[in-house]
Amino acid sequence: MRMSRYFIPTLKEIPSDAQIASHQLMLRAGMIKQAASGIYSWMPLGLRVLQKIERIVHEEQIRAGHLPLLMPTLQPAGLWRESGRYDDYGEEMLRITDRHNRDLVYGPTNEELITDIFRGHVHSYRDLPLTLYHIQWKFRDEIRPRYGVMRGREFLMKDGYNFDVDKPSAIHSYNRHMVSYLRTYQRMGLQAIPMRADTGPIGGSYSHEFLVLADTGESEVYFDSAILDLSFEGRGVDYDSREECARHVDEWTSHYARTDETHDPETFEHEVPASQRRHSRGIEVGQIFYFATKYSAPMGAAVANAKGERVDVHMGSHGIGVSRLVGAIIEASHDDRGIVWPPSVAPFQAGIVNTASGNPMTEAACDRLYRELATSGVEVLYDDRSERAGAKFATMELIGLPWRITVGPRGLKSGQIELVDRKSGLTESFAPDRIAGELRDRLSASGLANAS
RNA sequence: CGGGGCGUGGCGCAGCAUGGUAGCGCGGCGGUUUUGGGAACCGCAGGUCGUUGGUUCAAAUCCAAUCGCCCCGACCA
């Protein structure tokens, strides 16, 4: 992409409405524009990141054997009356009336709709286990939206629902989700810690939240620092193996880690040595629930078991805040110059900066490099504007692309083009005919195989 | 919903006390000179001062209502 043909309305000054780094940076980098309180337009650059995250979530869900579908944003109120939540959910649920005076709700979540789909088509234990999920916009009329996309009213969420014949298989679904979530966050360069959590209005018997540690997080968290040493890097998983999934879950839940909702100071002090006790803040980027027959019983979602008896299915639900993750990743990865994208979610992998616009030699070198990278599948943003070098550097650093290729007349004369690592600031020089290859090597080293 | 703050060009702000020509910086457009860390100069464009009503010869400024946005709190992916 040539920047002169793209649309990145950056801001030099910090918009006065933004309080936290991620919100400020998303506005300054031209990723989002507020339309109303808690409601945002996603500009081209922001959308690219959102879609990268979405794709990783899809890939990991599908890997775990879960099936994507797409349910509507508007839902009939009748289903919510049936489950009893039409009144229970409260003011947070946006209620709409259509021209025929029918009551609709803009879905804040989808337990009712998915249960309705299930009960209409699944009648036997032979069809189980089944996990359906989708990534769809939600609306929750929050009392006080804030922090940009971190607490919007409209937000993109992956929500999934598992249906199992009995509790042990529902627990396996729960474990499978925990593992798939750990893998998902790992791929985005995030450390998200599963913490025992309250079940809230979704209800149920148990639940974990996934938290990214950050000073600007809205949750207070208490945990054993030993959990910080765990990593899913490079682990393969057999999702069909109950034992293996349970083993991973045990490993990740054996250390004390709770939000303030479930925190118990006595247990904390009893279980965790003083030197390992941590108290900080965190951003909730996902949550998983097992709620047994809470929805299936009142809504009549039952199957025949192996003995021919009709039993209510055991369900769970699971959510990942896709749009919130954009903010959470920035909170976890930025510096005083701007965003530092983990390569897997960066809007472009690399940027090309011509430091001398109008110079035929550097322009020719940039054009050649741009074409070479683009045709070999590297997502590259070429800053071909006639700005001065300093302005281009500042823009590149603000929008946070992992690699910057700097082409200047001085270097070119001595046969050198620079490759700069956004995160470390490390600069290396290579011959013009080697630079694309060097970049591709680095991209594949960070697991981005589309570069080859 | 309770408490606080703010609405003036795309962004950041001044002007309002004491009514009388709407201003500054950034950004944008054109030109000249520049060109490795958000360039300098010259010129230009862009604002019903959130909205409605009132007071007044005259309202960005005073009064009232209303809408919107932000912050603190209770709630939440």
Coordinates of C-alpha atoms (C1' of nucleotides) in Angstrom, one line a residue:
Chain A
M1 CA 0.0 0.0 0.0
R2 CA 1.2 3.4 -0.9
M3 CA 0.6 5.9 1.8
S4 CA -0.3 8.6 -0.7
R5 CA -3.2 6.4 -1.7
Y6 CA -4.2 5.3 1.7
F7 CA -6.2 7.0 4.5
I8 CA -4.4 7.4 7.8
P9 CA -5.7 10.7 9.4
T10 CA -3.1 11.0 12.1
L11 CA -3.1 13.7 14.9
K12 CA -0.1 15.4 16.3
E13 CA -1.9 16.5 19.4
I14 CA -3.6 14.3 22.0
P15 CA -7.4 14.6 21.8
S16 CA -8.6 15.9 25.1
D17 CA -11.3 13.2 25.5
A18 CA -8.8 10.4 25.7
Q19 CA -7.4 9.4 29.1
I20 CA -5.3 6.3 28.6
A21 CA -2.5 5.5 26.2
S22 CA -4.3 3.0 24.0
H23 CA -7.2 5.4 23.4
Q24 CA -4.9 8.3 22.7
L25 CA -2.8 6.3 20.4
M26 CA -5.7 4.8 18.5
L27 CA -7.0 8.3 17.8
R28 CA -3.7 9.7 17.0
A29 CA -2.8 6.9 14.6
G30 CA -6.1 7.4 12.8
M31 CA -7.4 3.9 13.7
I32 CA -10.8 4.9 15.1
K33 CA -13.1 7.9 15.2
Q34 CA -15.8 8.3 17.8
A35 CA -19.4 8.5 16.5
A36 CA -21.1 8.7 19.8
S37 CA -20.3 7.9 23.4
G38 CA -18.9 4.3 23.4
I39 CA -19.5 3.9 19.6
Y40 CA -16.7 4.1 17.1
S41 CA -16.0 4.0 13.4
W42 CA -13.1 1.8 12.5
M43 CA -10.8 3.6 10.1
P44 CA -8.8 1.6 7.5
L45 CA -5.8 1.1 9.7
G46 CA -7.8 0.2 12.8
L47 CA -9.9 -2.2 10.8
R48 CA -6.8 -4.1 9.6
V49 CA -5.8 -4.8 13.1
L50 CA -9.3 -5.7 14.2
Q51 CA -9.4 -8.2 11.3
K52 CA -6.0 -9.7 12.1
I53 CA -7.2 -10.4 15.6
E54 CA -10.5 -11.8 14.4
R55 CA -8.6 -14.1 12.1
I56 CA -6.5 -15.5 14.9
V57 CA -9.5 -16.1 17.0
H58 CA -11.2 -17.9 14.2
E59 CA -8.2 -20.0 13.5
E60 CA -7.8 -21.1 17.1
Q61 CA -11.5 -21.9 17.5
I62 CA -11.6 -23.9 14.4
R63 CA -8.4 -25.7 15.5
A64 CA -10.2 -26.7 18.7
G65 CA -13.1 -28.1 16.7
H66 CA -15.6 -25.3 17.3
L67 CA -17.9 -24.4 14.4
P68 CA -18.4 -20.8 13.2
L69 CA -21.8 -19.5 12.3
L70 CA -23.3 -16.0 12.3
M71 CA -26.3 -14.9 14.3
P72 CA -28.0 -11.5 13.9
T73 CA -27.5 -8.4 16.0
L74 CA -31.3 -7.9 16.4
Q75 CA -33.2 -10.6 18.2
P76 CA -36.8 -11.1 19.0
A77 CA -37.8 -10.2 22.5
G78 CA -39.9 -13.4 22.9
L79 CA -36.8 -15.6 23.3
W80 CA -35.6 -13.3 26.1
R81 CA -39.0 -13.4 27.9
E82 CA -38.8 -17.2 27.7
S83 CA -35.4 -17.4 29.4
G84 CA -36.6 -14.8 32.0
R85 CA -33.8 -12.4 31.0
Y86 CA -36.0 -9.8 29.3
D87 CA -36.6 -8.3 32.6
D88 CA -33.5 -9.5 34.4
Y89 CA -30.9 -8.0 32.1
G90 CA -32.0 -4.5 32.9
E91 CA -31.2 -1.2 31.3
E92 CA -28.1 -2.4 29.7
M93 CA -30.0 -4.2 27.0
L94 CA -31.1 -2.0 24.2
R95 CA -34.7 -2.6 23.4
I96 CA -36.2 -1.6 20.0
T97 CA -39.7 -1.6 18.6
D98 CA -40.2 -2.2 14.8
R99 CA -42.9 -0.7 12.6
H100 CA -45.3 -3.5 13.5
N101 CA -44.8 -2.7 17.2
R102 CA -42.8 -5.9 17.7
D103 CA -40.3 -5.9 20.5
L104 CA -36.7 -6.5 19.5
V105 CA -33.4 -6.4 21.4
Y106 CA -29.9 -5.5 20.1
G107 CA -28.2 -8.6 21.3
P108 CA -25.9 -8.1 24.3
T109 CA -25.1 -11.8 24.1
N110 CA -26.6 -14.9 22.4
E111 CA -27.5 -17.7 24.8
E112 CA -31.2 -17.5 23.9
L113 CA -30.7 -17.4 20.2
I114 CA -28.2 -20.2 20.1
T115 CA -30.3 -22.4 22.4
D116 CA -33.3 -21.8 20.1
I117 CA -31.2 -22.9 17.1
F118 CA -30.0 -26.0 19.0
R119 CA -33.4 -27.2 20.3
G120 CA -34.9 -26.9 16.8
H121 CA -32.3 -29.2 15.2
V122 CA -30.5 -31.4 17.7
H123 CA -32.3 -34.2 19.4
S124 CA -29.9 -37.0 20.1
Y125 CA -26.7 -37.5 22.2
R126 CA -25.2 -38.8 18.9
D127 CA -25.1 -35.2 17.7
L128 CA -23.0 -34.1 20.7
P129 CA -20.7 -32.7 21.7
L130 CA -21.3 -29.5 19.7
T131 CA -19.7 -26.1 20.1
L132 CA -21.0 -23.2 18.0
Y133 CA -19.5 -19.7 18.0
H134 CA -19.6 -16.5 16.1
I135 CA -17.9 -13.1 16.0
Q136 CA -20.5 -10.4 16.0
W137 CA -21.1 -6.9 17.2
K138 CA -22.8 -6.6 20.5
F139 CA -24.4 -3.7 22.2
R140 CA -24.6 -3.1 25.9
D141 CA -25.9 0.2 27.0
E142 CA -23.2 0.8 29.6
I143 CA -23.9 3.4 32.2
R144 CA -20.5 5.0 31.5
P145 CA -18.5 4.0 28.4
R146 CA -14.9 5.1 28.6
Y147 CA -11.3 4.3 27.5
G148 CA -12.2 4.2 23.8
V149 CA -12.7 0.7 22.5
M150 CA -11.8 -0.8 25.9
R151 CA -15.3 -0.1 27.3
G152 CA -17.4 0.8 24.4
R153 CA -21.2 0.2 24.2
E154 CA -20.9 -1.3 20.8
F155 CA -18.1 -3.9 20.6
L156 CA -17.0 -6.9 18.6
M157 CA -17.0 -10.1 20.6
K158 CA -16.4 -13.7 19.9
D159 CA -19.0 -15.7 21.8
G160 CA -19.3 -19.4 21.8
Y161 CA -21.6 -22.0 23.2
N162 CA -21.0 -25.6 24.0
F163 CA -23.6 -28.3 24.2
D164 CA -22.8 -31.6 25.9
V165 CA -24.7 -34.6 27.1
D166 CA -23.4 -34.6 30.6
K167 CA -21.3 -32.8 33.1
P168 CA -17.9 -34.6 32.4
S169 CA -18.1 -33.8 28.7
A170 CA -19.2 -30.2 29.4
I171 CA -16.1 -29.9 31.7
H172 CA -14.0 -31.1 28.8
S173 CA -15.5 -28.4 26.7
Y174 CA -14.7 -25.9 29.4
N175 CA -11.1 -27.1 29.5
R176 CA -10.8 -27.1 25.7
H177 CA -11.9 -23.5 25.7
M178 CA -9.4 -22.5 28.3
V179 CA -6.6 -24.1 26.3
S180 CA -7.8 -22.5 23.0
Y181 CA -7.9 -19.1 24.6
L182 CA -4.4 -19.4 26.0
R183 CA -3.2 -20.2 22.6
T184 CA -5.1 -17.4 21.1
Y185 CA -3.7 -14.7 23.4
Q186 CA -0.2 -16.2 23.0
R187 CA -0.4 -15.8 19.3
M188 CA -1.2 -12.1 19.7
G189 CA 1.9 -11.6 21.8
L190 CA -0.2 -11.2 25.0
Q191 CA 0.1 -12.9 28.4
A192 CA -3.4 -13.3 29.6
I193 CA -3.8 -15.0 32.9
P194 CA -6.8 -17.1 33.7
M195 CA -8.3 -16.1 37.0
R196 CA -11.2 -17.5 39.0
A197 CA -14.1 -15.2 38.5
D198 CA -17.6 -14.4 39.4
T199 CA -20.3 -15.7 37.0
G200 CA -22.2 -12.4 36.9
P201 CA -25.5 -12.1 34.9
I202 CA -24.6 -15.1 32.7
G203 CA -24.8 -17.3 35.7
G204 CA -23.5 -20.8 36.3
S205 CA -21.3 -22.9 38.4
Y206 CA -17.8 -21.8 37.5
S207 CA -15.9 -19.4 35.4
H208 CA -12.5 -18.0 34.6
E209 CA -11.6 -14.6 33.3
F210 CA -8.5 -13.9 31.2
L211 CA -6.6 -10.9 32.3
V212 CA -3.8 -8.9 30.7
L213 CA -1.8 -7.1 33.3
A214 CA -1.9 -3.3 32.8
D215 CA -1.9 -0.3 35.1
T216 CA -5.0 1.0 33.3
G217 CA -7.0 -2.2 33.7
E218 CA -10.3 -1.9 35.3
S219 CA -10.0 -5.0 37.5
E220 CA -8.0 -5.5 40.6
V221 CA -6.1 -8.8 40.5
Y222 CA -4.2 -10.9 43.0
F223 CA -2.0 -13.7 41.9
D224 CA 1.0 -15.9 42.5
S225 CA 4.0 -14.6 40.4
A226 CA 4.8 -18.2 39.5
I227 CA 2.0 -18.1 36.9
L228 CA 4.0 -15.5 34.9
D229 CA 6.6 -18.2 34.0
L230 CA 4.0 -20.3 32.2
S231 CA 3.9 -20.1 28.4
F232 CA 2.0 -21.8 25.6
E233 CA 4.8 -21.0 23.1
G234 CA 5.3 -23.9 20.8
R235 CA 2.9 -26.3 22.4
G236 CA 0.7 -28.5 20.3
V237 CA -2.5 -29.7 21.7
D238 CA -4.7 -32.7 21.1
Y239 CA -8.1 -31.2 21.8
D240 CA -9.8 -34.5 21.7
S241 CA -7.8 -35.8 24.7
R242 CA -9.7 -35.0 27.9
E243 CA -6.6 -35.9 29.9
E244 CA -4.3 -33.6 28.0
C245 CA -6.6 -30.6 28.1
A246 CA -7.2 -31.2 31.8
R247 CA -3.5 -31.3 32.4
H248 CA -3.0 -27.9 30.8
V249 CA -5.9 -26.4 32.7
D250 CA -4.5 -27.8 36.0
E251 CA -1.1 -26.3 35.2
W252 CA -2.7 -22.9 34.6
T253 CA -5.1 -22.9 37.4
S254 CA -3.0 -24.5 40.2
H255 CA -1.5 -21.1 41.1
Y256 CA -3.6 -18.6 43.0
A257 CA -5.0 -16.0 40.6
R258 CA -8.2 -14.2 41.2
T259 CA -9.9 -10.9 40.6
D260 CA -11.2 -8.8 43.5
E261 CA -14.6 -10.3 43.0
T262 CA -13.4 -13.7 44.2
H263 CA -10.2 -12.8 46.1
D264 CA -9.9 -14.2 49.5
P265 CA -7.0 -12.7 51.5
E266 CA -6.7 -15.7 53.9
T267 CA -6.3 -18.2 51.1
F268 CA -4.0 -15.9 49.3
E269 CA -1.6 -15.7 52.2
H270 CA -1.9 -19.3 53.1
E271 CA -1.2 -20.6 49.6
V272 CA 1.3 -18.1 48.2
P273 CA 4.7 -17.3 49.7
A274 CA 5.0 -13.7 50.5
S275 CA 7.7 -13.1 47.9
Q276 CA 5.4 -14.4 45.1
R277 CA 2.3 -12.4 46.0
R278 CA 1.3 -9.9 43.4
H279 CA -1.4 -7.3 43.5
S280 CA -2.0 -5.3 40.4
R281 CA -4.6 -4.3 37.8
G282 CA -5.7 -6.1 34.7
I283 CA -7.8 -5.8 31.5
E284 CA -10.3 -8.5 31.1
V285 CA -10.0 -9.9 27.5
G286 CA -12.1 -13.0 27.8
Q287 CA -14.2 -15.2 30.0
I288 CA -15.5 -18.8 30.0
F289 CA -18.4 -20.2 31.9
Y290 CA -19.9 -23.6 32.6
F291 CA -23.5 -23.1 33.6
A292 CA -25.0 -26.7 33.4
T293 CA -28.7 -26.5 32.5
K294 CA -29.4 -22.9 33.4
Y295 CA -30.7 -22.1 29.8
S296 CA -31.4 -25.6 28.5
A297 CA -33.9 -26.4 31.2
P298 CA -36.2 -23.4 30.9
M299 CA -35.9 -23.3 27.1
G300 CA -36.4 -27.0 26.6
A301 CA -33.0 -27.9 25.0
A302 CA -32.9 -31.6 25.6
V303 CA -31.6 -34.7 23.8
A304 CA -32.2 -38.4 24.1
N305 CA -29.3 -40.1 25.8
A306 CA -28.0 -43.6 25.1
K307 CA -30.7 -45.1 27.2
G308 CA -33.4 -43.2 25.3
E309 CA -34.1 -40.8 28.3
R310 CA -34.7 -37.2 27.6
V311 CA -32.0 -35.1 29.4
D312 CA -31.4 -31.3 29.5
V313 CA -28.1 -30.6 27.8
H314 CA -25.2 -29.2 29.7
M315 CA -24.0 -25.9 28.4
G316 CA -21.2 -23.3 28.7
S317 CA -20.5 -20.1 27.1
H318 CA -17.3 -18.3 26.3
G319 CA -16.3 -14.8 25.2
I320 CA -13.3 -13.0 23.8
G321 CA -13.5 -9.2 23.5
V322 CA -12.2 -8.8 20.0
S323 CA -12.4 -5.0 19.7
R324 CA -11.2 -4.6 23.3
L325 CA -8.1 -6.7 22.5
V326 CA -7.0 -3.9 20.1
G327 CA -6.8 -1.6 23.1
A328 CA -5.4 -4.2 25.4
I329 CA -2.6 -5.0 23.1
I330 CA -1.7 -1.3 22.8
E331 CA -1.8 -0.9 26.6
A332 CA 0.6 -3.8 26.8
S333 CA 2.9 -2.7 24.0
H334 CA 3.6 0.9 23.3
D335 CA 6.3 3.5 24.1
D336 CA 6.5 7.3 24.2
R337 CA 6.7 7.4 20.4
G338 CA 3.6 5.3 19.7
I339 CA 2.3 1.8 19.2
V340 CA 4.6 -1.2 19.1
W341 CA 2.5 -3.9 17.3
P342 CA 3.3 -7.6 17.9
P343 CA 4.0 -8.8 14.3
S344 CA 1.0 -11.1 14.3
V345 CA -1.6 -8.3 14.6
A346 CA 0.3 -5.4 13.0
P347 CA -1.7 -3.6 10.3
F348 CA 1.3 -3.9 8.0
Q349 CA 4.5 -5.9 8.6
A350 CA 6.8 -3.2 7.4
G351 CA 7.0 0.3 6.2
I352 CA 9.3 1.8 3.6
V353 CA 10.5 5.3 4.2
N354 CA 12.1 7.3 1.4
T355 CA 14.1 10.0 3.3
A356 CA 14.6 12.1 0.2
S357 CA 11.3 12.5 -1.7
G358 CA 11.9 13.7 -5.2
N359 CA 15.3 12.1 -5.4
P360 CA 15.2 9.8 -8.5
M361 CA 17.7 7.4 -7.1
T362 CA 16.0 6.8 -3.8
E363 CA 12.5 6.8 -5.4
A364 CA 13.6 4.1 -7.9
A365 CA 15.1 2.0 -5.1
C366 CA 11.9 2.4 -3.0
D367 CA 9.6 1.5 -5.9
R368 CA 11.6 -1.5 -6.8
L369 CA 11.7 -2.7 -3.2
Y370 CA 8.0 -2.0 -2.7
R371 CA 7.0 -4.0 -5.7
E372 CA 9.3 -6.9 -4.7
L373 CA 7.9 -7.1 -1.2
A374 CA 4.3 -6.6 -2.3
T375 CA 4.5 -9.3 -4.9
S376 CA 6.1 -11.8 -2.5
G377 CA 3.2 -11.3 -0.1
V378 CA 4.6 -9.0 2.5
E379 CA 2.2 -6.5 3.8
V380 CA 4.1 -3.3 3.3
L381 CA 3.2 0.3 3.6
Y382 CA 5.3 2.6 1.5
D383 CA 5.5 6.2 2.7
D384 CA 5.8 7.9 -0.7
R385 CA 4.5 11.3 0.6
S386 CA 6.7 14.3 0.0
E387 CA 7.2 14.8 3.7
R388 CA 10.6 15.3 5.3
A389 CA 12.3 12.3 6.8
G390 CA 11.5 13.3 10.4
A391 CA 7.8 13.5 9.8
K392 CA 7.8 10.1 8.1
F393 CA 9.8 8.5 10.9
A394 CA 7.4 10.0 13.5
T395 CA 4.4 8.6 11.5
M396 CA 5.9 5.1 11.2
E397 CA 6.7 5.0 14.9
L398 CA 3.2 6.3 15.8
I399 CA 1.4 3.6 13.8
G400 CA 3.9 1.0 15.2
L401 CA 4.8 -1.2 12.2
P402 CA 7.3 -3.9 13.3
W403 CA 9.9 -3.1 10.7
R404 CA 11.0 0.1 9.0
I405 CA 13.1 0.1 5.8
T406 CA 14.8 3.4 5.4
V407 CA 16.1 4.3 2.0
G408 CA 18.3 7.4 1.8
P409 CA 20.7 8.9 -0.7
R410 CA 23.8 8.6 1.6
G411 CA 23.2 4.9 2.3
L412 CA 22.3 4.2 -1.3
K413 CA 25.6 5.6 -2.5
S414 CA 27.5 3.3 -0.3
G415 CA 25.1 0.4 -1.3
Q416 CA 23.2 0.2 1.9
I417 CA 19.6 0.2 3.0
E418 CA 18.6 0.2 6.6
L419 CA 16.3 -2.2 8.4
V420 CA 15.0 -0.9 11.8
D421 CA 13.3 -2.9 14.4
R422 CA 10.4 -0.8 15.9
K423 CA 10.5 -2.6 19.2
S424 CA 14.3 -2.5 20.0
G425 CA 15.2 0.4 17.8
L426 CA 18.1 -1.7 16.5
T427 CA 19.2 -0.7 13.0
E428 CA 21.0 -3.0 10.5
S429 CA 22.2 -2.1 7.0
F430 CA 22.0 -4.4 4.0
A431 CA 22.7 -4.2 0.3
P432 CA 19.7 -3.2 -1.7
D433 CA 19.3 -6.7 -3.3
R434 CA 19.4 -8.4 0.0
I435 CA 17.0 -6.3 2.1
A436 CA 13.8 -8.0 1.0
G437 CA 15.2 -11.4 1.8
E438 CA 16.4 -10.3 5.2
L439 CA 13.0 -8.9 6.0
R440 CA 11.3 -12.1 4.9
D441 CA 13.6 -14.1 7.1
R442 CA 12.7 -12.0 10.1
L443 CA 9.0 -12.3 9.4
S444 CA 9.1 -16.0 9.1
A445 CA 11.1 -16.1 12.3
S446 CA 8.2 -14.4 14.0
G447 CA 5.8 -17.1 12.6
L448 CA 4.4 -15.1 9.7
A449 CA 4.7 -17.7 7.0
N450 CA 2.8 -15.7 4.4
A451 CA 6.0 -13.9 3.8
S452 CA 7.6 -16.9 2.0
Chain B
rC1 C1' -28.6 7.5 38.1
rG2 C1' -25.7 10.8 41.9
rG3 C1' -21.4 14.3 41.9
rG4 C1' -18.0 17.4 38.9
rG5 C1' -16.3 19.6 34.2
rC6 C1' -16.7 21.1 29.1
rG7 C1' -19.2 22.4 24.1
rU8 C1' -15.8 28.5 19.7
rG9 C1' -12.9 26.0 11.8
rG10 C1' -10.3 19.0 11.1
rC11 C1' -7.2 18.9 16.3
rG12 C1' -5.5 21.7 20.8
rC13 C1' -7.1 26.2 22.9
rA14 C1' -7.9 31.9 24.1
rG15 C1' -11.9 35.4 24.1
rC16 C1' -17.0 35.3 28.2
rA17 C1' -15.8 38.5 34.6
rU18 C1' -17.2 44.3 32.6
rG19 C1' -22.3 42.5 25.8
rG20 C1' -20.2 46.2 20.5
rU21 C1' -15.0 44.0 14.1
rA22 C1' -14.4 36.1 16.2
rG23 C1' -8.6 35.2 17.4
rC24 C1' -4.0 32.0 18.3
rG25 C1' -1.1 27.3 17.6
rC26 C1' -1.2 22.8 14.9
rG27 C1' -3.4 20.7 10.5
rG28 C1' -5.2 21.7 5.1
rC29 C1' -4.5 24.1 0.0
rG30 C1' -1.0 27.1 -3.5
rG31 C1' 4.0 29.0 -4.2
rU32 C1' 9.4 29.6 -3.1
rU33 C1' 13.5 27.8 -0.5
rU34 C1' 14.6 23.4 2.0
rU35 C1' 15.3 17.8 2.7
rG36 C1' 18.1 11.6 8.1
rG37 C1' 14.0 13.1 13.3
rG38 C1' 7.1 16.1 13.1
rA39 C1' 11.2 22.6 8.2
rA40 C1' 11.1 28.3 7.1
rC41 C1' 8.8 32.2 4.6
rC42 C1' 4.7 34.3 1.6
rG43 C1' -0.3 33.8 0.3
rC44 C1' -5.2 31.4 0.6
rA45 C1' -9.4 28.6 2.3
rG46 C1' -12.2 27.1 6.4
rG47 C1' -16.4 29.0 12.1
rU48 C1' -25.0 29.9 11.9
rC49 C1' -19.4 30.3 18.7
rG50 C1' -23.9 22.7 20.3
rU51 C1' -29.4 23.9 19.8
rU52 C1' -33.8 26.6 21.0
rG53 C1' -36.0 30.5 23.4
rG54 C1' -35.5 35.0 26.3
rU55 C1' -33.2 40.0 27.9
rU56 C1' -31.0 44.1 24.9
rC57 C1' -30.3 49.1 19.9
rA58 C1' -26.7 45.0 20.0
rA59 C1' -25.3 38.2 22.6
rA60 C1' -19.7 33.6 21.7
rU61 C1' -20.3 36.8 26.2
rC62 C1' -26.2 37.8 30.4
rC63 C1' -30.8 34.4 31.7
rA64 C1' -33.6 29.8 30.9
rA65 C1' -34.4 25.3 28.7
rU66 C1' -32.5 21.4 26.0
rC67 C1' -28.9 18.2 23.4
rG68 C1' -24.1 16.2 23.3
rC69 C1' -19.2 14.9 25.2
rC70 C1' -15.6 13.9 29.2
rC71 C1' -14.1 12.7 34.4
rC72 C1' -15.3 10.4 39.7
rG73 C1' -18.8 6.5 41.7
rA74 C1' -22.2 2.0 41.4
rC75 C1' -22.3 -2.0 36.7
rC76 C1' -19.6 -4.7 32.7
rA77 C1' -16.3 -8.6 27.0

